[in-house]
RNA sequence: GGCGACAUAGCCAAGUGGUAAGGCAAAGGUCUGCAAAACCUCUAUCCCCGGUUCAAAUCCGGGUGUCGCCU
């Protein structure tokens, strides 16, 4: 079944390391092409976590429709499968209304779930009891033991997972017991439902790190500590995945008296830099991504121009 | 000016005769249900010159530098 020429299925993806300016560029792109933004950031998904995750401003949210921001409670355990469902729903909704979806964010795994036709139905969902059991077993017998066990039941998965990576070993065992073990992404086809225009923003490393450092200082002066305090008072504890986000875990450490605010800031900066590096590494694996190297002094308008003008080469 | 201590990677630091631990940072990487997570790889010839020795970062002499104390 071929789609008609008129049937527009274009989906923009604006990704890149944290603090390059994804949100702003996606916003201006949306204004230019009549688009709506779909969040692809694992932390901006959470409610009450606005400052630390650097969500777009109220004003921007009002001027352009933003989807999947502040939609989950911090006590919830998000998963890729759930994200995929929500994201695809939002994208289809936008397309149905004749608008252009602009996926914006830097959570690589979530990006994968949109880009590829991943079938999460075939592997075990997050089964709390069994997972706890396996985690306890790992605690007791050690990571190597678990890896050997995985080696015995699913040697293919075992060969791809480092023995020290207990978290992943446990997940692989879980998935195997459910039926179909963890697959390699290379076995997964691209999502055929959309015409992706995939852009990764980047800039000189030194400059990016500078921006990160400045951003962290700003988040703190904008009230990050109060935000974290409120979360704690609401009853969200530091064991929750949401509270392990960068900016939050470090402030919690400060509130617990583990170190002073200056050290907390330094820690946040360092962890954010590490994160940005991992994001860049992740994006490098896509050979179909269009890298947009931002030059110093370039305006947002000029960057958006470059994205729009790359129409021809932009398609995957 | 005198006395003493120290001098090992970008930073912290072990090693006191047999040919450079470790940590942090930086850099690179992995990735199908916690992903702002979890995990992996990786960086030196030991301040300079001379001596002793089969062998010196390690011992001796000189130089330079840093720190501390004293006058």
XYZ file of C-alpha atoms (C1' of nucleotides) in Angstrom:
387
model
C 0.000 0.000 0.000
C 1.674 3.130 -1.211
C 1.012 6.440 0.362
C -0.135 9.280 -1.792
C 2.302 12.058 -2.562
C 0.203 14.443 -0.559
C 0.394 12.248 2.473
C 3.012 14.072 4.433
C 4.821 11.908 6.957
C 7.778 14.135 7.636
C 9.097 14.023 11.172
C 11.950 16.269 12.233
C 14.293 15.099 14.923
C 16.456 17.653 16.690
C 18.998 16.001 18.941
C 22.487 16.665 20.258
C 24.298 16.876 23.576
C 22.763 18.652 26.540
C 23.077 22.437 26.496
C 23.769 22.863 22.773
C 20.465 24.638 22.388
C 18.147 21.943 21.052
C 14.974 23.322 22.624
C 15.455 26.823 21.306
C 16.267 25.669 17.805
C 13.344 23.251 17.773
C 11.140 26.090 18.935
C 12.168 28.430 16.154
C 11.984 25.646 13.620
C 8.433 24.943 14.807
C 7.465 28.566 14.355
C 8.934 28.640 10.885
C 7.338 25.487 9.541
C 4.199 25.273 11.631
C 5.410 22.428 13.741
C 4.699 21.016 17.159
C 7.326 19.720 19.510
C 7.507 16.209 20.943
C 9.795 15.768 23.920
C 12.465 13.089 23.769
C 14.178 13.808 27.047
C 13.783 11.271 29.800
C 13.800 13.840 32.594
C 11.625 16.537 31.054
C 8.921 13.902 30.993
C 8.566 14.314 34.759
C 6.354 16.772 36.537
C 7.821 19.200 39.095
C 11.275 18.823 37.582
C 11.404 22.019 35.572
C 14.499 23.931 36.542
C 16.915 21.027 36.781
C 15.881 19.545 33.470
C 15.871 22.957 31.773
C 12.441 22.664 30.277
C 11.305 25.240 27.713
C 9.745 28.375 29.182
C 6.020 28.889 29.743
C 6.052 31.462 26.994
C 7.518 29.045 24.488
C 5.129 26.308 25.541
C 2.264 28.661 24.896
C 3.454 29.927 21.532
C 4.135 26.469 20.134
C 2.404 23.296 21.184
C 4.674 21.040 23.218
C 3.908 17.384 23.815
C 5.119 14.959 26.474
C 6.463 17.502 28.912
C 5.556 17.052 32.598
C 3.353 14.049 31.962
C 4.685 11.511 34.459
C 4.840 11.606 38.203
C 8.390 11.466 39.603
C 7.432 8.356 41.538
C 6.773 6.460 38.322
C 9.252 4.214 36.648
C 9.383 5.243 33.009
C 10.396 2.720 30.379
C 11.337 2.921 26.726
C 8.324 0.884 25.736
C 5.980 3.320 27.444
C 7.807 6.245 25.918
C 7.562 4.763 22.432
C 3.812 4.365 22.755
C 3.329 7.944 23.919
C 5.682 9.433 21.362
C 4.168 7.624 18.407
C 0.722 8.623 19.585
C 1.734 12.270 19.755
C 3.428 12.152 16.369
C 0.416 10.584 14.707
C -1.873 13.092 16.327
C 0.196 15.993 15.029
C 0.376 14.542 11.533
C -3.358 13.895 11.521
C -3.896 17.573 12.152
C -1.672 18.475 9.239
C 1.204 19.773 11.322
C 4.821 18.719 11.391
C 6.154 16.890 14.431
C 9.534 17.980 15.713
C 11.014 15.443 18.097
C 13.427 17.210 20.400
C 15.722 15.644 22.951
C 18.902 13.808 23.697
C 17.840 10.528 25.256
C 19.386 8.099 22.811
C 17.464 4.987 23.734
C 14.183 6.833 23.411
C 15.272 8.156 20.048
C 15.880 4.567 18.982
C 12.387 3.590 19.928
C 11.000 6.093 17.427
C 13.619 5.613 14.725
C 13.414 1.827 14.703
C 10.543 -0.534 14.518
C 11.263 -1.963 17.931
C 9.022 -4.670 19.190
C 8.904 -4.433 22.930
C 5.997 -6.808 23.130
C 8.288 -9.751 22.572
C 10.421 -9.254 25.678
C 9.483 -9.207 29.319
C 8.170 -6.010 30.747
C 9.599 -4.640 33.913
C 8.600 -7.406 36.309
C 9.337 -6.039 39.763
C 9.366 -9.317 41.674
C 11.516 -11.349 39.340
C 13.887 -8.448 38.857
C 14.275 -8.005 42.576
C 14.979 -11.701 42.902
C 17.680 -11.594 40.252
C 19.182 -8.448 41.707
C 19.355 -10.057 45.128
C 20.966 -13.101 43.614
C 23.521 -10.894 41.884
C 24.223 -9.140 45.166
C 24.788 -12.494 46.832
C 26.732 -14.452 44.229
C 28.401 -11.659 42.298
C 28.281 -10.319 38.781
C 30.408 -13.059 37.258
C 28.052 -15.720 38.516
C 25.112 -13.986 36.874
C 27.016 -13.550 33.670
C 27.898 -17.244 33.625
C 24.270 -18.051 34.112
C 23.353 -15.826 31.177
C 26.162 -17.430 29.192
C 24.504 -20.791 29.771
C 21.013 -19.770 28.714
C 21.653 -17.053 26.114
C 25.286 -17.080 24.980
C 24.549 -14.603 22.250
C 23.361 -11.939 24.656
C 26.130 -12.823 27.092
C 28.754 -12.158 24.454
C 27.452 -8.634 24.040
C 27.206 -7.726 27.694
C 30.171 -7.076 29.958
C 30.107 -9.219 33.151
C 30.426 -6.110 35.313
C 27.279 -4.646 33.862
C 25.005 -6.438 36.297
C 22.016 -4.300 35.480
C 22.085 -5.389 31.867
C 22.882 -8.995 32.657
C 19.812 -9.127 34.882
C 17.667 -7.575 32.182
C 18.940 -10.086 29.632
C 18.082 -13.011 31.901
C 14.669 -11.514 32.535
C 14.067 -11.092 28.812
C 15.272 -14.612 28.071
C 12.985 -16.158 30.660
C 10.059 -14.343 29.131
C 10.689 -15.850 25.741
C 12.836 -13.882 23.383
C 16.101 -12.588 24.774
C 17.592 -9.196 24.214
C 18.149 -8.500 20.560
C 20.847 -6.604 18.827
C 19.657 -3.367 17.295
C 21.213 -4.318 13.961
C 18.484 -6.936 13.613
C 15.877 -4.236 13.894
C 14.427 -2.487 10.829
C 13.920 1.263 10.609
C 10.483 2.542 11.428
C 8.820 2.637 7.976
C 5.916 4.862 8.962
C 7.675 8.203 8.754
C 10.074 10.241 6.679
C 12.640 11.256 9.236
C 14.762 14.329 8.973
C 17.285 13.697 11.639
C 19.622 16.454 12.862
C 22.225 16.380 15.571
C 23.429 19.720 16.845
C 26.996 19.984 18.007
C 29.686 22.535 18.644
C 33.326 22.733 19.619
C 33.815 20.708 22.794
C 35.406 23.493 24.762
C 32.596 25.831 23.958
C 29.967 23.242 24.849
C 31.600 22.603 28.223
C 31.619 26.345 28.800
C 27.910 26.511 28.113
C 27.297 23.580 30.440
C 29.173 25.246 33.276
C 27.300 28.481 32.807
C 23.995 26.671 32.568
C 24.566 24.853 35.854
C 25.308 28.129 37.614
C 22.117 29.547 36.177
C 19.991 26.577 37.229
C 21.190 26.973 40.776
C 20.547 30.717 40.863
C 17.139 30.060 39.314
C 16.168 27.990 42.337
C 17.220 24.400 41.715
C 17.782 23.824 45.421
C 14.243 24.937 46.238
C 12.869 22.750 43.507
C 14.641 19.708 44.923
C 13.543 20.634 48.422
C 9.936 20.747 47.273
C 10.289 17.330 45.680
C 11.672 15.888 48.886
C 8.844 17.474 50.861
C 6.357 15.960 48.454
C 7.775 12.619 49.473
C 9.923 11.702 46.492
C 12.999 9.971 47.808
C 16.458 9.634 46.400
C 16.003 6.009 45.430
C 13.577 6.889 42.648
C 14.989 6.800 39.129
C 13.736 10.336 38.567
C 15.719 11.585 41.546
C 18.894 10.071 40.112
C 18.839 12.600 37.304
C 21.801 14.920 37.046
C 21.285 18.054 39.076
C 18.850 16.353 41.408
C 21.002 13.645 42.927
C 23.815 16.102 43.567
C 21.538 18.662 45.241
C 20.101 15.884 47.395
C 23.664 15.092 48.458
C 24.108 18.722 49.391
C 20.833 18.778 51.358
C 21.936 15.620 53.150
C 25.078 17.448 54.179
C 27.499 15.314 52.184
C 29.179 18.428 50.758
C 28.632 22.164 50.359
C 26.808 23.935 47.563
C 29.987 24.837 45.718
C 31.021 21.192 45.508
C 27.505 20.224 44.499
C 27.715 22.629 41.588
C 31.112 21.316 40.545
C 29.711 17.791 40.668
C 26.711 18.703 38.542
C 28.982 20.331 35.985
C 31.239 17.315 35.817
C 28.393 14.834 35.526
C 26.728 16.961 32.876
C 29.942 17.075 30.847
C 30.250 13.314 31.057
C 26.648 12.963 29.993
C 27.123 15.268 27.022
C 30.079 13.166 25.907
C 28.020 9.976 26.091
C 25.265 11.602 24.091
C 27.681 12.569 21.338
C 29.077 9.042 21.284
C 25.579 7.667 20.992
C 24.651 9.942 18.103
C 27.821 9.046 16.216
C 26.532 5.555 15.681
C 23.800 6.707 13.322
C 25.302 6.944 9.885
C 22.170 8.688 8.656
C 22.256 11.612 11.059
C 22.881 15.121 9.721
C 25.359 16.884 11.930
C 24.802 20.597 12.355
C 27.983 22.118 13.711
C 27.077 25.377 15.302
C 29.583 28.155 14.811
C 30.293 30.773 17.391
C 28.263 33.877 16.701
C 25.742 32.104 14.527
C 22.150 33.124 15.277
C 19.303 30.729 15.932
C 17.654 31.952 12.747
C 20.730 31.079 10.707
C 20.890 27.609 12.210
C 17.225 27.012 11.472
C 17.869 28.218 7.917
C 20.587 25.638 7.550
C 18.267 22.901 8.742
C 15.466 23.893 6.412
C 17.814 24.371 3.470
C 19.252 20.909 3.885
C 15.901 19.503 2.737
C 17.404 17.365 0.030
C 20.108 15.728 2.013
C 18.107 15.740 5.204
C 16.015 12.720 4.516
C 16.912 9.296 5.737
C 71.670 34.907 55.002
C 71.232 30.005 58.017
C 68.726 25.256 58.858
C 65.311 21.541 57.188
C 61.818 19.116 53.944
C 60.133 18.061 49.261
C 60.567 17.680 43.676
C 56.883 11.089 39.965
C 51.119 12.261 34.027
C 46.680 18.085 33.709
C 45.719 17.331 39.327
C 46.190 14.124 43.933
C 49.489 10.196 44.862
C 52.201 4.945 45.911
C 56.872 3.128 45.145
C 63.452 3.727 49.089
C 68.444 -0.659 43.958
C 65.926 -4.657 39.414
C 63.584 -1.754 35.162
C 56.845 3.122 37.055
C 50.301 1.069 42.100
C 45.860 3.657 42.516
C 42.272 7.794 42.303
C 40.364 12.164 39.721
C 40.197 15.015 35.241
C 40.748 14.685 29.860
C 40.031 11.400 25.570
C 37.643 7.165 23.166
C 33.782 3.457 23.360
C 29.260 -0.121 24.484
C 23.761 -0.018 24.438
C 16.025 -3.325 22.729
C 11.951 -2.024 29.067
C 15.668 2.156 35.492
C 19.153 5.431 29.923
C 20.444 12.565 32.937
C 21.146 5.068 33.959
C 24.653 1.073 33.879
C 29.227 -0.515 31.940
C 34.174 -0.767 29.201
C 39.108 1.051 27.192
C 43.071 4.344 27.825
C 47.513 8.325 29.115
C 54.661 8.986 32.350
C 60.110 6.615 31.714
C 60.053 9.625 37.628
C 63.160 18.497 37.805
C 68.406 19.061 35.380
C 73.770 17.555 35.204
C 77.453 14.188 36.804
C 78.902 9.782 39.710
C 78.499 4.642 42.127
C 76.467 -0.165 40.256
C 75.557 -5.683 35.910
C 71.124 -2.691 37.193
C 68.764 3.926 40.054
C 62.601 7.185 40.341
C 65.087 4.791 44.305
C 72.303 5.598 46.701
C 76.214 9.872 46.383
C 77.761 15.012 44.641
C 76.362 19.542 42.241
C 72.559 22.711 40.150
C 67.528 24.621 39.843
C 62.686 25.189 41.959
C 58.873 24.987 45.825
C 57.494 24.949 50.907
C 58.465 25.435 56.193
C 61.348 27.228 60.248
C 65.173 30.579 62.090
C 68.117 35.388 62.185
